[in-house]
mmCIF file of N, CA and C in Angstrom:
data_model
loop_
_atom_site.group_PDB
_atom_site.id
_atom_site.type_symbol
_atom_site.label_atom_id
_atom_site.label_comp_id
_atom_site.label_asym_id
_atom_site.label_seq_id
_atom_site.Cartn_x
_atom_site.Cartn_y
_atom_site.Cartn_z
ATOM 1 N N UNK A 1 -15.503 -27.684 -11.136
ATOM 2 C CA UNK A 1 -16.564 -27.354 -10.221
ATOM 3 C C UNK A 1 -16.434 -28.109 -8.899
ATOM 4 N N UNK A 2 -15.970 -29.393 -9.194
ATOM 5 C CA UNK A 2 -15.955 -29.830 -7.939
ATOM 6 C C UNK A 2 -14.961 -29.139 -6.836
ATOM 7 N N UNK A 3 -13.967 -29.284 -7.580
ATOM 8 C CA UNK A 3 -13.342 -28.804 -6.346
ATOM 9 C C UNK A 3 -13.172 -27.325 -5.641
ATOM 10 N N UNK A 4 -13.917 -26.571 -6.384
ATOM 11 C CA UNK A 4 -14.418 -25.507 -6.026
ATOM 12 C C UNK A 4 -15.473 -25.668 -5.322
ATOM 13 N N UNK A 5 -15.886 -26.774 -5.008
ATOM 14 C CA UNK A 5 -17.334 -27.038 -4.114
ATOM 15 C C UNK A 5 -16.682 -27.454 -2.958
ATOM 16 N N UNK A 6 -15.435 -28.340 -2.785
ATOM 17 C CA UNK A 6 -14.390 -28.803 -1.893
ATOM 18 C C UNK A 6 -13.645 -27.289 -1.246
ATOM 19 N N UNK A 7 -13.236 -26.685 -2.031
ATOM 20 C CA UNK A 7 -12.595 -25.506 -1.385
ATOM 21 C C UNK A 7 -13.563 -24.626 -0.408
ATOM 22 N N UNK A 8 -14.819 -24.643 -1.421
ATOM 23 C CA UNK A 8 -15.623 -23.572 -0.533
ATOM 24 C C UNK A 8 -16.449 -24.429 0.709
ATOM 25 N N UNK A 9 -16.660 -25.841 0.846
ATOM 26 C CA UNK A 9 -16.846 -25.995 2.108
ATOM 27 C C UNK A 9 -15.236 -26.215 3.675
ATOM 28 N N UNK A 10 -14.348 -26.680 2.741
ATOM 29 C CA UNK A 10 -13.283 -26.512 3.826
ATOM 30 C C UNK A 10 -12.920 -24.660 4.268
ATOM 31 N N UNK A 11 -13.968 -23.694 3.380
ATOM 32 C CA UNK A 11 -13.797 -22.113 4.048
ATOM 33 C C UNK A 11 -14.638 -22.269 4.880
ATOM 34 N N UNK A 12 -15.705 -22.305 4.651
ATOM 35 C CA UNK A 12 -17.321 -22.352 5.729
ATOM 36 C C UNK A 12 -17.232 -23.093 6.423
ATOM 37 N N UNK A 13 -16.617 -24.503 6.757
ATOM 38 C CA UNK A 13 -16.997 -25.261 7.335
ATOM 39 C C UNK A 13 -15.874 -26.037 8.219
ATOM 40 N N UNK A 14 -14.323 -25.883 7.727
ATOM 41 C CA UNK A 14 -13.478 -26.392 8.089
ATOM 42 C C UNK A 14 -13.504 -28.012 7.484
ATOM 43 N N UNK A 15 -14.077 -28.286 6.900
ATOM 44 C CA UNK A 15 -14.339 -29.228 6.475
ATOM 45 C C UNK A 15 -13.938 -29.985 5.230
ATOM 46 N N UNK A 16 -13.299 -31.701 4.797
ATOM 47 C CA UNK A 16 -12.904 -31.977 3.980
ATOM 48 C C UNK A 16 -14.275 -33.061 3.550
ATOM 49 N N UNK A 17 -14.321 -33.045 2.143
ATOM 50 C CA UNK A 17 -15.712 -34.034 1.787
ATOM 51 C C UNK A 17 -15.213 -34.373 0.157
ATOM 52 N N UNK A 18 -15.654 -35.592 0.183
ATOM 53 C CA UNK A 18 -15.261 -36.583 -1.005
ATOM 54 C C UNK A 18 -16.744 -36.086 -1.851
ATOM 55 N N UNK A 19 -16.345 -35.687 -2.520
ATOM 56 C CA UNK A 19 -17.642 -35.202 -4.122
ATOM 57 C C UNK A 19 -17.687 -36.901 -4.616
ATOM 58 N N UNK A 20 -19.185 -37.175 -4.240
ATOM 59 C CA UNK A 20 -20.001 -37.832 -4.956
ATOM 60 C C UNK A 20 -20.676 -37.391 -6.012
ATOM 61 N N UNK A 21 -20.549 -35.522 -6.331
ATOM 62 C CA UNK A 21 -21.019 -35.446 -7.703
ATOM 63 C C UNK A 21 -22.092 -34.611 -7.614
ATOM 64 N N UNK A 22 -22.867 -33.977 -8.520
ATOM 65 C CA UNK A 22 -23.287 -32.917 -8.832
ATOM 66 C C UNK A 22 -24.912 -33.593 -8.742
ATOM 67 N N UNK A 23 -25.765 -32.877 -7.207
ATOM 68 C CA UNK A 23 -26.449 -33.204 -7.079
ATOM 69 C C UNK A 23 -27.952 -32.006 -7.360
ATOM 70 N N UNK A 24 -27.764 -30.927 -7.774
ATOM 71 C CA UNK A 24 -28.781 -29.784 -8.385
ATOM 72 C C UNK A 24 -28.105 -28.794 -8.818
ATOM 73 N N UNK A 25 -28.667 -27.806 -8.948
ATOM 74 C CA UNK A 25 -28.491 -26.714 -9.536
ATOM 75 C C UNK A 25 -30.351 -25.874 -9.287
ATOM 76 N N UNK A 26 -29.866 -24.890 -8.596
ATOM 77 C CA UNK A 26 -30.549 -23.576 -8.282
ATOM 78 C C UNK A 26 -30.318 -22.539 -8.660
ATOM 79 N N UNK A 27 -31.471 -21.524 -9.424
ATOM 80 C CA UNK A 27 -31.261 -21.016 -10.356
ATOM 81 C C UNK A 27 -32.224 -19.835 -9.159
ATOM 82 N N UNK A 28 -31.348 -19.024 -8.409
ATOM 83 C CA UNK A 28 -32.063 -17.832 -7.690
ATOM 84 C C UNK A 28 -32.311 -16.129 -8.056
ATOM 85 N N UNK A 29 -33.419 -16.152 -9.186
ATOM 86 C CA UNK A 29 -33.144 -14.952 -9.792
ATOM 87 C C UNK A 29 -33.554 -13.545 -9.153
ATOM 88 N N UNK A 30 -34.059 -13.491 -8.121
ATOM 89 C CA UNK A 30 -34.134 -12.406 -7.440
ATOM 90 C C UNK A 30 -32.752 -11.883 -6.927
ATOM 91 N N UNK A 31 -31.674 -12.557 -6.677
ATOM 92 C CA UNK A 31 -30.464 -12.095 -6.491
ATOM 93 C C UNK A 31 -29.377 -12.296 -7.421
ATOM 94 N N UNK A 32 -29.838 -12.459 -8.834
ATOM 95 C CA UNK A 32 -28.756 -13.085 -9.443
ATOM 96 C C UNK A 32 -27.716 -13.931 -9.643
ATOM 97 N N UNK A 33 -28.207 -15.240 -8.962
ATOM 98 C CA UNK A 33 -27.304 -16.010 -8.403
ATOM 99 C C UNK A 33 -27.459 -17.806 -8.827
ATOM 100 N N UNK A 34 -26.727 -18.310 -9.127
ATOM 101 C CA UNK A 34 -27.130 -19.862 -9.466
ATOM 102 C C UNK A 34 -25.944 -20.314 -8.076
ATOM 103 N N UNK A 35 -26.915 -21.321 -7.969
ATOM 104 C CA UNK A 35 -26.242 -22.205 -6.708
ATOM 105 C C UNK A 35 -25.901 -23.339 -7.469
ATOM 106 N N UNK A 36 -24.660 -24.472 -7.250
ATOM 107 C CA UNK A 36 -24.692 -25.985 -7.583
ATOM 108 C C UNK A 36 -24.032 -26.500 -6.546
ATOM 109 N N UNK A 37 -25.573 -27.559 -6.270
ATOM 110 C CA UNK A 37 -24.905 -28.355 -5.522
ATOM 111 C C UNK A 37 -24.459 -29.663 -5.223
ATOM 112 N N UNK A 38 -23.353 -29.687 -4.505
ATOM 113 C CA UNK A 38 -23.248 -31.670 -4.296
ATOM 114 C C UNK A 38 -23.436 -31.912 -3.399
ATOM 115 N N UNK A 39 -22.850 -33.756 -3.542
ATOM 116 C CA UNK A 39 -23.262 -34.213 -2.384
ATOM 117 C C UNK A 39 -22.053 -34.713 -2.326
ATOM 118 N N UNK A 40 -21.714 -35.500 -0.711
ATOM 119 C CA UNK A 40 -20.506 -36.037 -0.613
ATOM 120 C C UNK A 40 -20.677 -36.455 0.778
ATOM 121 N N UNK A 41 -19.873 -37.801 1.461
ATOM 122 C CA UNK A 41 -19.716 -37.211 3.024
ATOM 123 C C UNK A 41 -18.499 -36.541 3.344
ATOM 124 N N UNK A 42 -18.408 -36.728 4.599
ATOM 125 C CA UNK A 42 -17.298 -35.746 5.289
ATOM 126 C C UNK A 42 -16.027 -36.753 5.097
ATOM 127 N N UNK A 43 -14.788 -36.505 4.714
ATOM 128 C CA UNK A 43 -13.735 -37.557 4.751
ATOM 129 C C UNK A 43 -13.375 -37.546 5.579
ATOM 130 N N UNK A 44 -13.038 -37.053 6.434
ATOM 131 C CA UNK A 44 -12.989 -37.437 8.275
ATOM 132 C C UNK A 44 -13.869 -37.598 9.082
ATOM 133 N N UNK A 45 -14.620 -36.559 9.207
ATOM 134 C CA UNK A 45 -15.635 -36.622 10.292
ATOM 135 C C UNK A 45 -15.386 -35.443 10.749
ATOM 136 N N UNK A 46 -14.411 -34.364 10.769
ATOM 137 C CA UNK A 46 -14.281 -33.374 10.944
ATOM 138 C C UNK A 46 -14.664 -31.708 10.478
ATOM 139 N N UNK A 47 -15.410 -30.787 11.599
ATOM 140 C CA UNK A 47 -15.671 -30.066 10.651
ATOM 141 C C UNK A 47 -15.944 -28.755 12.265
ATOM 142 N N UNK A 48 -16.060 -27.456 11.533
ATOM 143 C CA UNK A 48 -15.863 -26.450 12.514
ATOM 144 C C UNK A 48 -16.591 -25.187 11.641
ATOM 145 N N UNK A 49 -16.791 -24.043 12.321
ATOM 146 C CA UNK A 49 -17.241 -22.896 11.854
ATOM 147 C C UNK A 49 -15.974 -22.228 10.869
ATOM 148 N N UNK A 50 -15.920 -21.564 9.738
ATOM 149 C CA UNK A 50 -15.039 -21.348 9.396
ATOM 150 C C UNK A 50 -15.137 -19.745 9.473
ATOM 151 N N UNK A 51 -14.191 -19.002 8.652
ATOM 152 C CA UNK A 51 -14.187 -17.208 8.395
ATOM 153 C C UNK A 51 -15.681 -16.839 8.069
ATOM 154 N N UNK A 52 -16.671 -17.826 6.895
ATOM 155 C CA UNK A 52 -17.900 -16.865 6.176
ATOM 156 C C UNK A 52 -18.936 -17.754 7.412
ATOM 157 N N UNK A 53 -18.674 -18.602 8.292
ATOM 158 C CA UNK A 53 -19.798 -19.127 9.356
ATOM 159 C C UNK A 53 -19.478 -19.275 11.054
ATOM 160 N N UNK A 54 -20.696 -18.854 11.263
ATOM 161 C CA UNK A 54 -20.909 -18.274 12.799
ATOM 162 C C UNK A 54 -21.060 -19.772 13.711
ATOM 163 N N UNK A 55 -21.120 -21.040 13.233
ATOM 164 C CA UNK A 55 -21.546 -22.032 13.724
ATOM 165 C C UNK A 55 -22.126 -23.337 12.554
ATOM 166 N N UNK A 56 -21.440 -24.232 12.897
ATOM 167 C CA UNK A 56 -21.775 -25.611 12.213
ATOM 168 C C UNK A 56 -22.146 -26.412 13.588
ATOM 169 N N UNK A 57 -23.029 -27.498 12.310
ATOM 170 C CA UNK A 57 -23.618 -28.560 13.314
ATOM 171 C C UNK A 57 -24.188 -29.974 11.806
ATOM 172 N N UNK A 58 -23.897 -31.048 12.977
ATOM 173 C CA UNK A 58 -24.663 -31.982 12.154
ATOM 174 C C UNK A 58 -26.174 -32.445 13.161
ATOM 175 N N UNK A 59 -27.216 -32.657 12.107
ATOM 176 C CA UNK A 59 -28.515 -32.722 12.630
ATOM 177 C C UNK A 59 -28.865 -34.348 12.694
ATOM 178 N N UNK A 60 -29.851 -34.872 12.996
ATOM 179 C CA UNK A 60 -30.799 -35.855 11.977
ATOM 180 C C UNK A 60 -32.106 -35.399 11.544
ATOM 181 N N UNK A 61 -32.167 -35.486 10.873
ATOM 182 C CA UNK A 61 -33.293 -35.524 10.307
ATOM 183 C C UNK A 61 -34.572 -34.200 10.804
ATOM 184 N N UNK A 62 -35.188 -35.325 11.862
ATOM 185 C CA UNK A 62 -35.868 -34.583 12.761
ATOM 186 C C UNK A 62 -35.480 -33.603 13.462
ATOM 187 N N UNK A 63 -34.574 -33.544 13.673
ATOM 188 C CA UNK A 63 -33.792 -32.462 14.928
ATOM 189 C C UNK A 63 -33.369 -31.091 14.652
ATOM 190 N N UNK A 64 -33.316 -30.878 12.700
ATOM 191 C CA UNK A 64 -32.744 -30.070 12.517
ATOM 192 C C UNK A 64 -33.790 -28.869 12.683
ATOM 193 N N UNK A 65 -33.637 -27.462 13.423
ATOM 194 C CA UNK A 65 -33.992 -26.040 13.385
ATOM 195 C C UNK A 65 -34.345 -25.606 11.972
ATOM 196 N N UNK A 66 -35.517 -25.895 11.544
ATOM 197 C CA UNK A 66 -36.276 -25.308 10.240
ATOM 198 C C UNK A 66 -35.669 -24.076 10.597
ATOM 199 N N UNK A 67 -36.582 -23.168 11.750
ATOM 200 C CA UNK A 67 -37.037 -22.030 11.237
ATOM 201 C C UNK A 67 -35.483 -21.122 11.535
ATOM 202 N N UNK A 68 -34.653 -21.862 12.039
ATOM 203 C CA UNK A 68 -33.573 -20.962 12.554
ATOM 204 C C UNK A 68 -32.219 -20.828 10.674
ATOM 205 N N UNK A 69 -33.058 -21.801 9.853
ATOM 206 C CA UNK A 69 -32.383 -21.710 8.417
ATOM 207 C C UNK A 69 -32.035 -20.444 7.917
ATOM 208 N N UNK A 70 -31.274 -19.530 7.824
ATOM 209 C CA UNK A 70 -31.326 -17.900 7.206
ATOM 210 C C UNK A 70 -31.663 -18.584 5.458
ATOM 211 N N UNK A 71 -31.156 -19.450 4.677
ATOM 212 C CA UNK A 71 -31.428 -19.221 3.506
ATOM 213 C C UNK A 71 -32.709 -20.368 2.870
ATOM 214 N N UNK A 72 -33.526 -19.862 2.150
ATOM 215 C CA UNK A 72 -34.280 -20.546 1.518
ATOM 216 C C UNK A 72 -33.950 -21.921 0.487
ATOM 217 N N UNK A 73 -32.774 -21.602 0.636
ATOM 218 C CA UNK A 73 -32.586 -22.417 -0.830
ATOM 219 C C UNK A 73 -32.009 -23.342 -0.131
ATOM 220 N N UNK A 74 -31.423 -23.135 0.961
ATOM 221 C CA UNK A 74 -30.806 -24.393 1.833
ATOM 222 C C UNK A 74 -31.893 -25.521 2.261
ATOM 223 N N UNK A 75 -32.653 -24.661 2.786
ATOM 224 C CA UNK A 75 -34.560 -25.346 3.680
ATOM 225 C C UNK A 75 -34.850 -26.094 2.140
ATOM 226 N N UNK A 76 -34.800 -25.597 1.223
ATOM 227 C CA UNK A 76 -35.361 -26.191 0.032
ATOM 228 C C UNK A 76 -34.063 -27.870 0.118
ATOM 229 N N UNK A 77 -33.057 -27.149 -0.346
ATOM 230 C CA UNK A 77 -32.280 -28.865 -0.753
ATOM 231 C C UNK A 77 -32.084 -29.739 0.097
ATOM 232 N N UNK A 78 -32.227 -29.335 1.973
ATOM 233 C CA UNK A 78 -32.521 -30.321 2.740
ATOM 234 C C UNK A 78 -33.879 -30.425 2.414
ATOM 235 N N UNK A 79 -34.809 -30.423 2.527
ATOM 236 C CA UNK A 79 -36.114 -30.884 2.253
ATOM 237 C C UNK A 79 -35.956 -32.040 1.225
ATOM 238 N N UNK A 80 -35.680 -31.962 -0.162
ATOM 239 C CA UNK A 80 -35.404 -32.205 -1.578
ATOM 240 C C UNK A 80 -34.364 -33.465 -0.988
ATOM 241 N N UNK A 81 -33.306 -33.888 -0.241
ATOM 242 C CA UNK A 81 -32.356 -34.451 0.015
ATOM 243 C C UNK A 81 -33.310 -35.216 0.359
ATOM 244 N N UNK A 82 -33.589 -35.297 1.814
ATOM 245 C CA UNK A 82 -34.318 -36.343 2.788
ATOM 246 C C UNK A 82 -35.376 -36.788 2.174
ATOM 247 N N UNK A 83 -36.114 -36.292 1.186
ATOM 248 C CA UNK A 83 -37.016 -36.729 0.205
ATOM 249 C C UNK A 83 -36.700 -38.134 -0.320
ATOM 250 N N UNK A 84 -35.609 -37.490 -1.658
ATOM 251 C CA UNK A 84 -34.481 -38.579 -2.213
ATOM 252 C C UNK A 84 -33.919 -39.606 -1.842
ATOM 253 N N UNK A 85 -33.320 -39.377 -0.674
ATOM 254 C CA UNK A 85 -32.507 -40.190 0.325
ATOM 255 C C UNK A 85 -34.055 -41.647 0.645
ATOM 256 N N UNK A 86 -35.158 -41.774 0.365
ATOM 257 C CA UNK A 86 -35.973 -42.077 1.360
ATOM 258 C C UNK A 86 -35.904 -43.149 -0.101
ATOM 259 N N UNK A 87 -36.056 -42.693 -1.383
ATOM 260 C CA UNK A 87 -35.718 -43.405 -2.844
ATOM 261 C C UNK A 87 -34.691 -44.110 -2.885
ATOM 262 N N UNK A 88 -33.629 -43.978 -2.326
ATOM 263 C CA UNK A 88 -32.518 -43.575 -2.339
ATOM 264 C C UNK A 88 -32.202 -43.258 -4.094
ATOM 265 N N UNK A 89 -32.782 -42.299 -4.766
ATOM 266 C CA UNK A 89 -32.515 -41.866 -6.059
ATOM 267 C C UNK A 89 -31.900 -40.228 -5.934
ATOM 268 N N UNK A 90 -30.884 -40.276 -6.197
ATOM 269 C CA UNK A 90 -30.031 -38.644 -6.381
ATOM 270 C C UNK A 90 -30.010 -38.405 -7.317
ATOM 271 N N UNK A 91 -31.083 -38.366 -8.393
ATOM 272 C CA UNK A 91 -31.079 -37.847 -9.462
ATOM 273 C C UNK A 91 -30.768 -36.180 -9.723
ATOM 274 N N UNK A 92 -30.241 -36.086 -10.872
ATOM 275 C CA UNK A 92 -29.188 -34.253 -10.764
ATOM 276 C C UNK A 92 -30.627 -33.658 -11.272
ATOM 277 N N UNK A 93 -31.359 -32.414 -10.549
ATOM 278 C CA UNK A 93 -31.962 -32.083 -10.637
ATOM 279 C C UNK A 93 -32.017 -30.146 -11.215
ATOM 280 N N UNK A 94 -32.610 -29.141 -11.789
ATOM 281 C CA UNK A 94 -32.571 -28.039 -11.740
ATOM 282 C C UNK A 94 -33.965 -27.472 -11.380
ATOM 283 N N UNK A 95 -34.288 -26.298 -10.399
ATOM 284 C CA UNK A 95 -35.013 -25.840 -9.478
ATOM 285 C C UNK A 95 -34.623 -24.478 -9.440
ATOM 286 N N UNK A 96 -36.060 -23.580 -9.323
ATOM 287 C CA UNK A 96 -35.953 -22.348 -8.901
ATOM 288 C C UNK A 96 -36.297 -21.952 -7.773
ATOM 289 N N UNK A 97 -35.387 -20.717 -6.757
ATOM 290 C CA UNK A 97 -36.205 -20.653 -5.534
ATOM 291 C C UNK A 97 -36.352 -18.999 -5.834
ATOM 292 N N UNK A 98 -37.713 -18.808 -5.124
ATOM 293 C CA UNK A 98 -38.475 -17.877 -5.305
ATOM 294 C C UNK A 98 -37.770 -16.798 -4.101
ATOM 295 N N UNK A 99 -38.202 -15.331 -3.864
ATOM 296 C CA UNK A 99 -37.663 -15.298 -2.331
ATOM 297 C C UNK A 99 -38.637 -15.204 -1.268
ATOM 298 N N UNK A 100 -38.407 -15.500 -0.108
ATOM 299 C CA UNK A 100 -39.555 -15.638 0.789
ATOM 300 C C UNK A 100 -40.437 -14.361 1.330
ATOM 301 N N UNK A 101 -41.313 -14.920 1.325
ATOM 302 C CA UNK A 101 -42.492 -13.797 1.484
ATOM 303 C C UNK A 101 -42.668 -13.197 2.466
ATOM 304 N N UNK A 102 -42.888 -12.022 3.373
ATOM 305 C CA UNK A 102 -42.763 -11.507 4.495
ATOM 306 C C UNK A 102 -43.865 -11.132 4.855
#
């Protein structure tokens, strides 16, 4: 798994990141889909839009564009992160996301 979590951010993202390990699991049943995710930092510092993304960026905290998020489940595990991070407890968690209401 991990490194299938490594492969698929150096597609999206151009990006190389050291797996610190299996930080949730999202269970999205309106589309049939389980997400898992980790955490890690960047092993360089390097990182770019890849083939499946239109644009990367690193935020802080405050700065980051809520509403410009396309996926829910993302808005959810940053939320859930910066939470944690504040514990500093990364406990491996499982979570359902609902889909958003219009």
């Amino acid at each position: 798994m991990e490194q299938a979590a490594a492969r698929e951010t150096r597609e999206e993202a151009c990006a190389k990141i050291n797996i610190a390990g299996l930080y949730g699991i999202y269970n999205i049943p309106h589309v049939n889909q389980v997400y898992m995710i980790f955490r890690g930092p960047l092993a360089d510092g390097a990182f770019a839009p890849g083939v499946e993304s239109l644009e990367t960026a690193l935020y802080e905290e405050a700065d980051i564009p809520w509403s410009e998020i396309a996926f829910p489940v993302v808005n959810n595990v940053l939320k859930r992160y910066f939470r944690d991070r504040q514990h500093g407890d990364f406990a491996t968690f499982v979570d359902t996301v609902e889909p958003k209401r219009t």
